[in-house]
Short mmCIF file of C-alpha atoms in Angstrom, two decimals:
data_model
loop_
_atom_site.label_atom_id
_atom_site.label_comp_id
_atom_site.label_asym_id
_atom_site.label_seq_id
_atom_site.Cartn_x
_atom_site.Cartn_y
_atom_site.Cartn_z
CA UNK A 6 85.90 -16.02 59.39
CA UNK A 7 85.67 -18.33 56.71
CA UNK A 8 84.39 -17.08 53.66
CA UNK A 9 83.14 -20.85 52.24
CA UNK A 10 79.11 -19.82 51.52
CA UNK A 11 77.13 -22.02 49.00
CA UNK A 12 75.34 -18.42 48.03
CA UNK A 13 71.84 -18.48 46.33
CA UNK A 14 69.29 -15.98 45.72
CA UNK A 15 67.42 -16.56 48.75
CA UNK A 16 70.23 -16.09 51.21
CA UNK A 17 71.67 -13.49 49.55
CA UNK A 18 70.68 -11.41 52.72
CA UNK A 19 73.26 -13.44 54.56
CA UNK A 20 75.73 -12.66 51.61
CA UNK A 21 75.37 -8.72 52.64
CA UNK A 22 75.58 -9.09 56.38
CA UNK A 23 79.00 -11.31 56.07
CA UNK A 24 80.91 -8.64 53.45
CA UNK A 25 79.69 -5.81 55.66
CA UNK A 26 82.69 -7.25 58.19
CA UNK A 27 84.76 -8.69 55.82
CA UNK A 28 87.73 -7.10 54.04
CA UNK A 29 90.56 -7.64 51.80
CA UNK A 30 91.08 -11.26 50.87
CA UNK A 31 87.75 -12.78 52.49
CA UNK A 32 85.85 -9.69 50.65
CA UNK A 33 87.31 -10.66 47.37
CA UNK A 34 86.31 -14.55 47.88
CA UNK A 35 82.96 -13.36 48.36
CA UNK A 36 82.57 -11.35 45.66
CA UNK A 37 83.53 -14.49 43.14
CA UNK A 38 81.43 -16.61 45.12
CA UNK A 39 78.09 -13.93 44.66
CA UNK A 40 79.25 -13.53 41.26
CA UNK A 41 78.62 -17.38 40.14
CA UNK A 42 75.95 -18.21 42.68
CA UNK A 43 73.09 -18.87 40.70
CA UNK A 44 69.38 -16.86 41.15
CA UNK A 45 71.98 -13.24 42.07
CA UNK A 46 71.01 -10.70 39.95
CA UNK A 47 71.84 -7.60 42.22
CA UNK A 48 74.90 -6.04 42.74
CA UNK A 49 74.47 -2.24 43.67
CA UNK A 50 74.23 -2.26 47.22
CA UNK A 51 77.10 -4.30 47.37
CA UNK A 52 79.56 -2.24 45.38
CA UNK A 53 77.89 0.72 47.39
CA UNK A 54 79.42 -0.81 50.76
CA UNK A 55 83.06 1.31 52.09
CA UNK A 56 84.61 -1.60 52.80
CA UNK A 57 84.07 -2.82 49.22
CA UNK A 58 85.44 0.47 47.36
CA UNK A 59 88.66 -0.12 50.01
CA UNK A 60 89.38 -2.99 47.72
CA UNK A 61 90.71 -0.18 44.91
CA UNK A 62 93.37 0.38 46.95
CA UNK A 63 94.45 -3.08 47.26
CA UNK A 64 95.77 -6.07 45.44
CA UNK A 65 92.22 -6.85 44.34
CA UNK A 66 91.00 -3.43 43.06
CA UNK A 67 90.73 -6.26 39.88
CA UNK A 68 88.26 -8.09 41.47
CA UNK A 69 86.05 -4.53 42.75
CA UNK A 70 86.51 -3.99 39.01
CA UNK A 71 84.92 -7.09 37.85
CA UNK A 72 82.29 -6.50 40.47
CA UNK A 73 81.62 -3.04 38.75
CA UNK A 74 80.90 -4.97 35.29
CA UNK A 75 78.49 -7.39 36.63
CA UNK A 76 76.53 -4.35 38.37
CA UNK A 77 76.95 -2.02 35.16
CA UNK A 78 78.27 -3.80 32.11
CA UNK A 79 78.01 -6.51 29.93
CA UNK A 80 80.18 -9.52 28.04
CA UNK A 81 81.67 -7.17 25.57
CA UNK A 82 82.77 -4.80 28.33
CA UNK A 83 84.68 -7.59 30.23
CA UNK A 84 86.26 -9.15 26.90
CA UNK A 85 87.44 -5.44 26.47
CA UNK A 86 89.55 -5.26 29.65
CA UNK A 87 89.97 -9.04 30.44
CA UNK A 88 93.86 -9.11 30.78
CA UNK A 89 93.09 -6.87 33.61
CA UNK A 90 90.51 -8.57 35.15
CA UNK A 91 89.85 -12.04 36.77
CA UNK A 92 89.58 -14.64 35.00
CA UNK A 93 85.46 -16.21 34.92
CA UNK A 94 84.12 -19.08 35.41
CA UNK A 95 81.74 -21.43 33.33
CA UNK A 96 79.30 -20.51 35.85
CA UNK A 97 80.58 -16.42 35.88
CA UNK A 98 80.48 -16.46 31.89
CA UNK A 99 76.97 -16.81 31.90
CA UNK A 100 75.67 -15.00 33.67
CA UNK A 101 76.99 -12.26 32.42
CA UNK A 102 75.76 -13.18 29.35
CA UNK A 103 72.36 -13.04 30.92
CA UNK A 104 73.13 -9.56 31.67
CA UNK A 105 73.98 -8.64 27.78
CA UNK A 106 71.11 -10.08 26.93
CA UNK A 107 68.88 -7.90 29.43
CA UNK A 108 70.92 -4.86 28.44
CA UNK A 109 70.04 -5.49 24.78
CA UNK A 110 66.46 -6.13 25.71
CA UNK A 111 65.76 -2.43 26.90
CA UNK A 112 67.08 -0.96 23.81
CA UNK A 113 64.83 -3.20 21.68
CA UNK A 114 62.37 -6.37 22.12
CA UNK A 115 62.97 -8.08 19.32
CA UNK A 116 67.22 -9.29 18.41
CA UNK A 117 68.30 -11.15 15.49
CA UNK A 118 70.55 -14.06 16.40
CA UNK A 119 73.41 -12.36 14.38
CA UNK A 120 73.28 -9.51 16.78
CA UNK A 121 73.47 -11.48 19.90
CA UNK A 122 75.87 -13.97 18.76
CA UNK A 123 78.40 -11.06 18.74
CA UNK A 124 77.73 -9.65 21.99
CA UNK A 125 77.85 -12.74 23.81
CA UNK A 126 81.33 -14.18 21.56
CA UNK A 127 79.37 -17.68 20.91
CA UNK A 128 80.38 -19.71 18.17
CA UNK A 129 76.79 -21.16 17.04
CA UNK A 130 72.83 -21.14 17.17
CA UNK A 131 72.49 -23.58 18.98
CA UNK A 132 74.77 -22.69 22.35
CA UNK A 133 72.76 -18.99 21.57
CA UNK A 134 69.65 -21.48 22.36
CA UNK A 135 71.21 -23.19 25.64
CA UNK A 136 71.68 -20.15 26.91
CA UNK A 137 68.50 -17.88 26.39
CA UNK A 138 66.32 -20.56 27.74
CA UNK A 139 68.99 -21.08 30.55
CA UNK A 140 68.24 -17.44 31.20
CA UNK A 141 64.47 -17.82 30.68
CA UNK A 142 64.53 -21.12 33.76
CA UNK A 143 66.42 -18.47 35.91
CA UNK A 144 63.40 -15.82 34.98
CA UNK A 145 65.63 -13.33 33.75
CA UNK A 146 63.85 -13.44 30.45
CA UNK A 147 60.21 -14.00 29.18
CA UNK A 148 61.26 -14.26 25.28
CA UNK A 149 60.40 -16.92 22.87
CA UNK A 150 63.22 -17.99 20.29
CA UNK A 151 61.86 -17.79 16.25
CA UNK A 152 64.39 -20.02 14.73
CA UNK A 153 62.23 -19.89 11.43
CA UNK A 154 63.13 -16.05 11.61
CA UNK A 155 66.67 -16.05 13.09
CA UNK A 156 65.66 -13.59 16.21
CA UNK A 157 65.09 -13.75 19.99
CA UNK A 158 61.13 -11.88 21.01
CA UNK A 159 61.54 -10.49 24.70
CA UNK A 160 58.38 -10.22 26.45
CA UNK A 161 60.23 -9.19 29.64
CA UNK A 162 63.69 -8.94 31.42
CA UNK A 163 65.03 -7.76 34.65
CA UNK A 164 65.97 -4.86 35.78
CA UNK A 165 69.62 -4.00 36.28
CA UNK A 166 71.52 -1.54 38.74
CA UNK A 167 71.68 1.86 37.41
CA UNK A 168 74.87 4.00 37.64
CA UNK A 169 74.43 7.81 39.29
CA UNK A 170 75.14 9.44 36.20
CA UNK A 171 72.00 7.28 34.34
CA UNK A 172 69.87 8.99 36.96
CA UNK A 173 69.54 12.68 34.93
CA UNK A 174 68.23 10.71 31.90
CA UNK A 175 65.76 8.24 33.93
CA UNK A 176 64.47 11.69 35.61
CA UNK A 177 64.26 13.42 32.57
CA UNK A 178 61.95 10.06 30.55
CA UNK A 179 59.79 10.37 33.57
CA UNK A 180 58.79 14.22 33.72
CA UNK A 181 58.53 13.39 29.73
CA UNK A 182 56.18 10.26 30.59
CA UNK A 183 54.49 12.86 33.42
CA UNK A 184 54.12 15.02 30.50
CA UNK A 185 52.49 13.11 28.02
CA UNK A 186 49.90 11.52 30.80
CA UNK A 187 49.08 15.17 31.60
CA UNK A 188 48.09 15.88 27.73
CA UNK A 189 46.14 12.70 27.73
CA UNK A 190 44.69 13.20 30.54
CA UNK A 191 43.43 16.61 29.40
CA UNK A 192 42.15 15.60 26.23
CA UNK A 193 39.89 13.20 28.36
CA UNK A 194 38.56 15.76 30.28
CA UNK A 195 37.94 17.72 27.14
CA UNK A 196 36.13 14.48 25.73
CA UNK A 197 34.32 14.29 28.91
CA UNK A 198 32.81 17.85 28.95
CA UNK A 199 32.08 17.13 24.51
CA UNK A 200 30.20 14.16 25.75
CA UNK A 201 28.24 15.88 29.65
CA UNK A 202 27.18 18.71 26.53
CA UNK A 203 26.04 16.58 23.74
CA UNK A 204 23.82 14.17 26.42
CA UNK A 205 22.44 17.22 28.15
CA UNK A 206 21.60 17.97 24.15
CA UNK A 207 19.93 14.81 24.13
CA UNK A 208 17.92 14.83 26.95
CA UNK A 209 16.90 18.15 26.52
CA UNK A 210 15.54 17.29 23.15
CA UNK A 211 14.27 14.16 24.15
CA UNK A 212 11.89 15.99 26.68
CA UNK A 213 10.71 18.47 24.18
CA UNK A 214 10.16 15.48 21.42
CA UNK A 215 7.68 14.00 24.94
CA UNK A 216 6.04 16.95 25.67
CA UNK A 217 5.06 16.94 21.82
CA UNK A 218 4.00 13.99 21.46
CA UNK A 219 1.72 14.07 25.00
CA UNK A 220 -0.10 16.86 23.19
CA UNK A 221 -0.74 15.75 20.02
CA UNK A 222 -2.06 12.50 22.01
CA UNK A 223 -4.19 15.07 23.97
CA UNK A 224 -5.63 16.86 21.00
CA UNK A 225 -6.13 13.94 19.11
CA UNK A 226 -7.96 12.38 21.81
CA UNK A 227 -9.97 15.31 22.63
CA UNK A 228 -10.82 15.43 18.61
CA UNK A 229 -12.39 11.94 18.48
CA UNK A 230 -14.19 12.69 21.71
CA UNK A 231 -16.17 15.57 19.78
CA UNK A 232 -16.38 13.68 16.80
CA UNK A 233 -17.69 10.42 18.45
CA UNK A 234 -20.16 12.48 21.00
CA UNK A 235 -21.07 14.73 17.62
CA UNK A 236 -21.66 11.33 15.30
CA UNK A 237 -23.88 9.91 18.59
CA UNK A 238 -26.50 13.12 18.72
CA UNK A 239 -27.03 12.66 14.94
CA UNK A 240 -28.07 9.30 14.95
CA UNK A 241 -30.27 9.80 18.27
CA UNK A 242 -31.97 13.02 16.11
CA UNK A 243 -32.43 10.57 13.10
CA UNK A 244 -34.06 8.19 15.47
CA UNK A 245 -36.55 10.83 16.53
CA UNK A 246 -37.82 11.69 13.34
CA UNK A 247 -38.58 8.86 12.30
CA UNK A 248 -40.53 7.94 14.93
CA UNK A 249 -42.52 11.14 15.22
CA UNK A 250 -43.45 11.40 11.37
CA UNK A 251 -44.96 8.20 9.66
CA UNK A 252 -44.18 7.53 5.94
CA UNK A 253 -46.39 10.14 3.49
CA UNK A 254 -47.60 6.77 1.08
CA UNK A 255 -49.38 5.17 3.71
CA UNK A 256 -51.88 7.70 4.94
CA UNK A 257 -52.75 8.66 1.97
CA UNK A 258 -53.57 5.29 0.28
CA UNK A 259 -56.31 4.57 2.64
CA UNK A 260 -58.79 7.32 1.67
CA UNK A 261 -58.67 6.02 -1.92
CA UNK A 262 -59.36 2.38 -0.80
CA UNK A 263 -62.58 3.90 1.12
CA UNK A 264 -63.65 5.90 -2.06
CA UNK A 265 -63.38 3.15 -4.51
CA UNK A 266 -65.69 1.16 -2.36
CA UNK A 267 -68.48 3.92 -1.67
CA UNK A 268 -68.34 3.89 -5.80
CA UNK A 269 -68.95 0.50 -6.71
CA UNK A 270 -72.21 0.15 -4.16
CA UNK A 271 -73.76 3.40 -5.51
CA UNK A 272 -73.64 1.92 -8.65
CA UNK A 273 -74.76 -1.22 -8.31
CA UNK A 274 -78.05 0.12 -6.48
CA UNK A 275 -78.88 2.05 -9.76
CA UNK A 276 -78.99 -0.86 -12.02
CA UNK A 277 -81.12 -2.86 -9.69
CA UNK A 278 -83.68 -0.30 -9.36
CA UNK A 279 -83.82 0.11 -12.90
CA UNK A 280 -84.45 -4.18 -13.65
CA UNK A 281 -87.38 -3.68 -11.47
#
């Protein structure tokens, strides 16, 4: 079986399913060859298979061991044990870079240059550059670089395999996450029944501010009823009267008028009779 396979990401499937039957020598050319292929970010399952762990009894237990620091480690942990490992390619180099990088990124989003520089053993800024937005083409970062400031802001990253023994403290951030959701999600609830209390408050004093108002409408309504109905039989009364009872200076002027003339004939028959 030849063990020749230009390996990307999307036939890494076909990867797995030849080193499930391979072993020894065509194992080991595998694993370089899924090591450098670009787009391969996963190594767990295969350092999980039996026929891969074989390898540690072998002449390439080096190469299961350099498999073990792509899956779990990072630059720094190959440059510590490199005279016992294989040597890496351009290609090899990195991309397990990219993996420092991602390691540092889920301690802390935002890395000075002088941080990174170190863990990946470059010489200057600018092959620091080349590589993060390498990293960022291949997706394996959502960062931006702040040269002004000297530091790399990660938005996002990958995820990387996690070793058994991570598991305890993985379980232990999530009860702590379940946890803290539970508190929120009781103080809600508490909110909830503050807010159900103060609106039945509300409504209840909303209906009692209607029903006062729809009586003092009533009563005010029903007072300028009487008073308009009261003001009306006045005026009609008024009316009467005056009708029924002529004004006193005009009956008794006319009398006078009658006597005055009975007066002035009386007297004017005297003086004739006496001329005669």
């Amino acid at each position: 079986m030849s063990a020749e396979v230009n390996l990307t990401g999307q036939n890494q499937k076909q990867f797995l399913l030849l080193a499930k039957s391979a072993k020894g020598a065509v194992l080991a050319t595998l694993i370089h060859q899924v090591l450098e292929a670009p787009g391969v970010y996963v190594f767990g399952e295969l350092l999980g298979m039996p026929n891969a762990r074989e390898l540690t009894d072998t002449d390439f237990a080096s190469t299961f061991r350099l498999l073990t620091v792509f899956t779990y480690g990072t630059y720094a942990d190959y440059l510590a044990e490199a005279c016992n490992l294989p040597p890496l390619t351009e290609a090899q180099k990195n991309k397990l870079r990219h993996f420092s990088v991602v390691s540092l990124a889920a301690k802390v989003k935002c890395i000075p240059y002088t941080v990174l520089l170190e863990a990946l053993a470059l010489r200057n800024v600018q092959q620091l550059e080349d590589l993060v937005i390498e990293a960022m083409y291949a997706d394996v970062l959502r960062s931006s670089l702040e040269q002004n400031n000297q530091r790399l802001e990660v938005d996002y990253s990958i995820g990387r395999d996690i070793q058994r023994q991570g598991l305890s403290a993985i379980a232990r951030t999530l009860q702590e996450c379940c946890a803290g959701c539970e508190d929120v999600l009781s103080g809600i609830g508490e909110q909830v029944s503050l807010a159900n209390q103060h609106k039945e408050q509300q409504l209840g004093l909303k209906q009692q501010t209607e029903s006062e108002v729809a009586n003092l409408k009533k009563t005010i309504k029903v007072t300028t009823t009487a008073a308009a109905a009261s003001a009306t039989s006045q005026d009609a009364e008024q009316h009467l009267t005056e009708l029924r009872e002529p004004a006193a200076g005009t009956n008794q002027c006319q009398p006078s008028k009658k006597a005055s003339k009975g007066k002035g004939l009386q007297g004017s028959a005297k003086i004739w009779s006496k001329s005669n």
